[in-house]
Coordinates of C-alpha atoms and ligand atoms in Angstrom, one line a residue:
X203 CA -0.8 -8.5 -9.9
X204 CA -2.3 -10.5 -12.7
X205 CA -5.1 -13.0 -12.1
X206 CA -2.7 -15.8 -13.0
X207 CA -0.1 -14.7 -10.5
X208 CA -2.8 -14.3 -7.8
X209 CA -3.9 -17.9 -8.5
X210 CA -0.2 -19.0 -8.2
X211 CA 0.2 -17.1 -4.9
X212 CA -3.0 -18.6 -3.5
X213 CA -1.8 -22.1 -4.4
X214 CA 1.5 -21.7 -2.5
X215 CA 0.2 -23.5 0.6
X216 CA -0.2 -26.6 -1.6
X217 CA 3.4 -26.5 -2.8
X218 CA 5.8 -28.8 -0.9
X219 CA 7.8 -26.8 1.7
X220 CA 11.3 -27.8 0.3
X221 CA 10.3 -26.3 -3.0
X222 CA 8.9 -23.1 -1.4
X223 CA 12.3 -22.9 0.4
X224 CA 14.2 -23.0 -2.9
X225 CA 12.5 -20.0 -4.4
X226 CA 12.4 -18.2 -1.0
X227 CA 16.2 -18.3 -1.1
X228 CA 16.6 -15.0 -2.8
X229 CA 14.8 -13.2 0.0
X230 CA 16.5 -14.6 3.0
X231 CA 20.2 -14.8 4.0
X232 CA 19.7 -18.4 5.2
X233 CA 18.6 -20.2 8.3
X234 CA 21.6 -19.6 10.6
X235 CA 23.5 -16.6 12.0
X236 CA 26.6 -17.7 10.1
X237 CA 24.6 -17.4 6.9
X238 CA 23.5 -13.9 7.9
X239 CA 27.2 -12.9 8.7
X240 CA 28.3 -14.0 5.2
X241 CA 25.5 -12.1 3.6
X242 CA 26.1 -8.9 5.5
X243 CA 29.9 -9.1 4.7
X244 CA 29.1 -9.3 1.0
X245 CA 26.7 -6.3 1.2
X246 CA 29.3 -4.3 3.1
X247 CA 31.8 -5.1 0.4
X248 CA 29.4 -3.7 -2.1
X249 CA 29.3 -0.3 -0.2
X250 CA 25.9 -0.8 1.4
X251 CA 25.0 -1.4 5.0
X252 CA 22.4 -3.7 6.5
X253 CA 19.7 -4.2 9.1
X254 CA 19.5 -7.8 10.4
X255 CA 16.2 -9.4 11.3
X256 CA 15.7 -12.7 13.1
X257 CA 12.6 -14.2 11.4
X258 CA 9.7 -15.1 13.6
X259 CA 6.4 -13.3 14.2
X260 CA 3.4 -14.4 16.3
X261 CA 4.4 -16.4 19.2
X262 CA 2.2 -18.1 21.8
X263 CA 4.2 -18.1 25.1
X264 CA 6.5 -15.8 27.1
X265 CA 9.2 -18.4 26.8
X266 CA 9.2 -18.0 23.1
X267 CA 9.3 -14.2 23.4
X268 CA 12.3 -14.5 25.7
X269 CA 14.0 -16.9 23.3
X270 CA 13.3 -14.4 20.5
X271 CA 14.8 -11.6 22.6
X272 CA 17.9 -13.7 23.3
X273 CA 18.4 -14.3 19.5
X274 CA 18.3 -10.6 18.9
X275 CA 20.8 -10.0 21.6
X276 CA 23.1 -12.6 20.1
X277 CA 22.8 -10.8 16.8
X278 CA 23.9 -7.5 18.5
X279 CA 27.0 -9.2 20.0
X280 CA 27.8 -10.7 16.6
X281 CA 27.5 -7.4 14.8
X282 CA 30.1 -6.0 17.2
X283 CA 32.4 -9.1 17.2
X284 CA 32.4 -9.4 13.4
X285 CA 32.6 -5.6 12.9
X286 CA 29.6 -5.7 10.6
X287 CA 28.1 -2.5 9.3
X288 CA 24.6 -3.4 10.4
X289 CA 21.6 -2.4 12.5
X290 CA 19.0 -4.6 14.1
X291 CA 15.3 -4.7 13.1
X292 CA 12.8 -6.2 15.5
X293 CA 9.1 -7.2 15.3
X294 CA 7.2 -6.7 18.6
X295 CA 4.8 -9.6 18.1
X296 CA 7.8 -12.0 18.3
X297 CA 8.8 -10.3 21.6
X298 CA 5.4 -10.7 23.2
X299 CA 3.3 -7.7 22.1
X300 CA 0.1 -9.8 21.7
X301 CA 0.6 -11.6 25.0
X302 CA 1.2 -8.7 27.4
X303 CA 2.3 -5.2 26.4
X304 CA 4.2 -4.4 29.6
X305 CA 6.1 -7.7 29.4
X306 CA 6.9 -6.9 25.7
X307 CA 8.2 -3.4 26.7
X308 CA 10.5 -4.9 29.3
X309 CA 11.6 -7.6 26.9
X310 CA 12.5 -5.0 24.3
X311 CA 14.2 -2.9 26.9
X312 CA 16.7 -5.8 27.5
X313 CA 17.6 -5.7 23.8
X314 CA 18.0 -1.9 23.8
X315 CA 20.3 -2.0 26.8
X316 CA 22.7 -4.2 24.9
X317 CA 22.3 -2.2 21.7
X318 CA 23.0 1.1 23.6
X319 CA 26.1 -0.4 25.2
X320 CA 27.4 -1.3 21.7
X321 CA 26.1 1.8 19.9
X322 CA 23.9 -0.2 17.5
X323 CA 20.7 1.4 16.2
X324 CA 17.5 -0.7 16.6
X325 CA 14.5 -0.3 14.3
X326 CA 10.9 -1.3 15.3
X327 CA 9.3 -2.9 12.3
X328 CA 5.6 -2.2 11.8
X329 CA 3.2 -5.2 11.5
X330 CA -0.5 -5.3 10.7
X331 CA -3.0 -2.6 11.8
X332 CA -4.0 -4.6 15.0
X333 CA -0.4 -3.7 16.2
X334 CA 0.0 -0.1 15.1
X335 CA -1.2 1.7 18.3
X336 CA 0.7 -0.7 20.6
X337 CA 3.9 -0.6 18.6
X338 CA 3.9 3.2 18.6
X339 CA 3.1 3.2 22.4
X340 CA 6.0 0.8 23.2
X341 CA 8.3 2.7 20.9
X342 CA 7.4 6.1 22.6
X343 CA 8.1 4.7 26.1
X344 CA 11.4 3.2 25.1
X345 CA 12.6 6.0 22.8
X346 CA 12.8 8.3 25.7
X347 CA 15.5 6.1 27.3
X348 CA 17.1 4.8 24.1
X349 CA 17.3 7.5 21.5
X350 CA 19.3 5.3 19.1
X351 CA 16.0 3.7 18.0
X352 CA 13.5 4.3 15.2
X353 CA 10.1 3.2 14.0
X354 CA 8.4 2.3 10.7
X355 CA 5.4 4.1 9.4
X356 CA 3.2 2.7 6.5
X357 CA 2.0 5.1 3.8
X358 CA -1.1 3.0 3.0
X359 CA -2.8 3.7 6.4
X360 CA -5.1 6.8 6.7
X361 CA -3.9 7.3 10.3
X362 CA -0.2 7.6 9.3
X363 CA -0.4 11.4 8.7
X364 CA -1.6 11.9 12.3
X365 CA 1.0 9.4 13.6
X366 CA 3.7 11.3 11.7
X367 CA 2.7 14.6 13.3
X368 CA 2.6 13.0 16.8
X369 CA 6.0 11.3 16.4
X370 CA 7.7 14.3 14.8
X371 CA 7.5 16.1 18.1
X372 CA 9.9 13.5 19.5
X373 CA 12.4 13.8 16.6
X374 CA 12.5 10.1 15.8
X375 CA 14.3 8.3 13.0
X376 CA 11.7 7.0 10.6
X377 CA 11.5 4.2 8.1
X378 CA 8.8 5.0 5.6
X379 CA 7.3 2.2 3.5
X380 CA 4.1 1.5 1.7
X381 CA 2.9 -1.3 4.0
X382 CA 2.7 -5.0 3.2
X383 CA -0.3 -6.3 5.1
X384 CA -3.8 -6.6 3.6
X385 CA -5.8 -3.8 5.3
X386 CA -9.5 -2.9 4.9
X387 CA -10.7 0.1 2.8
X388 CA -12.0 1.6 6.0
X389 CA -8.5 2.3 7.2
X390 CA -6.1 2.1 4.3
X391 CA -5.7 3.4 0.7
X392 CA -6.2 0.6 -1.7
X393 CA -5.0 2.2 -5.0
X394 CA -1.4 2.1 -6.0
X395 CA -1.4 5.8 -7.0
X396 CA -3.0 6.9 -3.7
X397 CA -0.4 5.1 -1.7
X398 CA 2.4 6.6 -3.8
X399 CA 1.0 10.1 -3.3
X400 CA 0.6 9.6 0.4
X401 CA 4.2 8.2 0.6
X402 CA 5.6 11.4 -1.0
X403 CA 3.4 13.7 1.1
X404 CA 4.6 12.0 4.4
X405 CA 8.2 12.0 3.2
X406 CA 7.9 15.8 2.6
X407 CA 6.4 16.3 6.1
X408 CA 9.3 14.3 7.7
X409 CA 12.0 16.1 5.7
X410 CA 10.5 19.5 6.5
X411 CA 10.8 18.8 10.2
X412 CA 14.4 17.6 9.7
X413 CA 13.7 14.0 10.6
X414 CA 16.1 11.3 9.4
X415 CA 14.2 9.0 7.0
X416 CA 15.0 5.5 5.8
X417 CA 13.2 5.6 2.4
X418 CA 12.1 2.0 2.1
X419 CA 10.9 1.2 -1.4
X420 CA 11.8 -0.4 -4.7
X421 CA 9.3 1.7 -6.6
X422 CA 11.2 3.8 -9.2
X423 CA 8.5 6.5 -9.1
X424 CA 9.1 6.9 -5.3
X425 CA 12.9 6.7 -5.6
X426 CA 12.9 9.4 -8.2
X427 CA 10.4 11.5 -6.3
X428 CA 12.5 11.2 -3.1
X429 CA 15.7 12.2 -5.0
X430 CA 13.9 15.2 -6.5
X431 CA 12.8 16.3 -3.0
X432 CA 16.3 15.7 -1.5
X433 CA 17.8 17.8 -4.3
X434 CA 15.2 20.6 -3.9
X435 CA 15.6 20.7 -0.1
X436 CA 19.4 20.5 -0.4
X437 CA 19.6 17.6 2.0
X438 CA 23.0 16.1 2.8
X439 CA 23.8 12.4 2.3
X440 CA 23.9 12.1 6.1
X441 CA 20.2 13.2 6.5
X442 CA 18.5 10.2 4.9
X443 CA 19.1 6.7 3.5
X444 CA 17.4 4.4 1.0
X445 CA 16.4 1.0 2.2
X446 CA 15.6 -2.1 0.2
X447 CA 14.9 -5.8 0.8
X448 CA 17.4 -8.6 0.1
X449 CA 16.6 -10.1 -3.2
X450 CA 14.6 -7.3 -4.7
X451 CA 15.8 -5.0 -7.5
X452 CA 19.5 -5.5 -6.9
X453 CA 20.4 -3.4 -10.0
X454 CA 18.5 -0.4 -8.6
X455 CA 20.2 -0.8 -5.2
X456 CA 23.7 -0.9 -6.9
X457 CA 22.8 2.2 -8.9
X458 CA 21.9 4.2 -5.8
X459 CA 25.1 3.2 -4.1
X460 CA 27.1 4.2 -7.3
X461 CA 25.3 7.6 -7.2
X462 CA 26.6 8.1 -3.7
X463 CA 23.4 7.6 -1.6
X464 CA 23.5 5.6 1.6
X465 CA 21.8 2.3 1.1
X466 CA 20.7 -0.2 3.7
X467 CA 19.6 -3.7 2.9
X468 CA 17.1 -5.5 5.1
X469 CA 18.6 -9.0 5.8
X470 CA 16.2 -11.5 7.3
X471 CA 17.4 -14.9 8.4
X472 CA 16.3 -17.8 10.6
X473 CA 14.3 -20.9 10.8
X474 CA 10.9 -19.1 10.5
X475 CA 11.3 -18.1 6.9
X476 CA 7.9 -19.2 5.6
X477 CA 5.7 -16.3 6.5
X478 CA 8.2 -13.6 5.5
X479 CA 8.9 -15.3 2.2
X480 CA 5.3 -15.8 1.2
X481 CA 4.6 -12.1 1.8
X482 CA 7.5 -11.3 -0.6
X483 CA 6.0 -13.7 -3.2
X484 CA 2.8 -11.7 -3.2
X485 CA 4.7 -8.6 -4.3
X486 CA 6.7 -10.3 -7.0
X487 CA 5.5 -9.7 -10.5
X488 CA 7.5 -12.8 -11.7
X489 CA 6.2 -15.1 -9.1
X490 CA 4.6 -17.6 -11.4
X491 CA 7.8 -18.0 -13.3
X492 CA 9.8 -18.7 -10.1
X493 CA 7.2 -21.2 -8.8
X494 CA 7.2 -23.2 -12.1
X495 CA 11.0 -23.0 -12.4
X496 CA 11.3 -24.4 -8.8
X497 CA 8.8 -27.1 -9.4
X498 CA 10.4 -28.3 -12.6
X499 CA 14.1 -27.8 -11.9
X500 CA 15.6 -30.8 -10.2
X501 CA 17.5 -30.3 -6.9
X502 CA 21.2 -29.6 -7.4
Ligands
FAD819 C1 13.8 -2.1 4.0 C2 12.4 -2.4 4.0 C3 11.7 -2.6 5.2 C4 10.3 -2.8 5.2 N1 9.7 -2.9 6.5 C5 8.4 -3.0 6.5 C6 7.6 -3.0 7.7 O1 8.2 -2.9 8.8 N2 6.3 -3.1 7.7 C7 5.6 -3.2 6.5 O2 4.4 -3.3 6.5 N3 6.3 -3.3 5.3 C8 7.6 -3.2 5.3 N4 8.3 -3.2 4.1 C9 7.5 -3.6 2.8 C10 6.9 -2.4 2.1 O3 5.8 -2.0 2.9 C11 6.4 -2.9 0.8 O4 5.4 -3.8 0.9 C12 7.4 -3.4 -0.2 O5 8.6 -2.6 -0.1 C13 6.9 -3.3 -1.6 O6 6.6 -1.9 -2.0 P1 7.5 -1.0 -2.9 O7 7.5 0.4 -2.4 O8 8.9 -1.6 -3.1 O9 6.7 -1.0 -4.3 P2 6.2 -2.1 -5.3 O10 5.4 -1.4 -6.2 O11 5.7 -3.3 -4.5 O12 7.6 -2.6 -6.0 C14 8.2 -1.8 -6.9 C15 8.9 -2.8 -7.8 O13 9.9 -3.6 -7.1 C16 9.9 -4.9 -7.6 N5 9.5 -5.8 -6.4 C17 8.9 -5.4 -5.3 N6 8.7 -6.5 -4.5 C18 9.3 -7.5 -5.1 C19 9.5 -8.9 -4.7 N7 9.1 -9.3 -3.6 N8 10.2 -9.7 -5.6 C20 10.7 -9.2 -6.8 N9 10.5 -7.9 -7.2 C21 9.8 -7.1 -6.4 C22 9.0 -5.0 -8.7 O14 9.7 -4.7 -9.9 C23 8.0 -3.8 -8.5 O15 7.4 -3.4 -9.6 C24 9.6 -2.9 4.0 C25 10.3 -2.7 2.8 C26 11.6 -2.4 2.8 C27 12.3 -2.1 1.5

């Protein structure tokens, strides 16, 4: 990211919230479940599927964690009722991971019981490195009882190769991404090329062991690298999927669908849009343009 864009991103806390909300709009379905339904319907019409995420991360009380659980359960019922082609993604910190790991495990179990009854897949998102071990632990406990679940691994972490080996024994369903959080050089690759190389190495390890992988990237080099690997290994379209974020490179997403690949879009929604949206801004090469456009375009 250029120095100018870094400056713009670091000034975002000073930008009035209604303005941030306007240029956050492309990355989130909206603030209500009704907004999310409309968005997923549109995505399904375009031949892609979705994974819904109720926005909300660190919470401070068990009541908030239970509230977050209930919102995810409501999403599951809605997916079934509205016949949406969608999974659910969850973040364990919003379900109490930092308060009490056992409590979090049982809280997630309640979600997974409903998901299993409705045959809906649930993905455990991966948060920053203070959560990696605990997220994997909770996942491994619950995956035994609920096989229709999967976990995210981040290619920027040194530890991920070892985590991949460990988890491959349990034949899980992976989402492989680069990783979005700022991590120290002691534990994570910092260079773009190193992360790309590790991503492709891990993808190869997963495919060789016949794991199903959600290839979560908008990076053309990685998309092309993954397709080359898929062709070389002769994988069927049912053995992997591509995954992208709402609002990012829609033209690439449509091309992958046209080429016959399964494509899943991550669709976040809810009141707690601020943290998620500002992480997206940090990755956006055009961020400065959007901020200025939002600042100087009058509200419609
Ligand atoms: C479905 C999905 C789920 C994810 N889940 C997790 C998770 O659980 N944990 C986690 O740590 N990370 C997660 N991520 C984020 C991921 O780790 C990366 O931070 C993110 O995808 C950017 O990396 P990239 O591979 O797309 O490459 P980049 O090099 O960042 O992007 C490639 C190109 O895409 C475009 N682009 C990328 N981001 C934006 C943006 N915000 N706005 C506009 N254009 C953009 C640009 O043209 C850029 O050059 C997820 C990503 C996806 C797609």
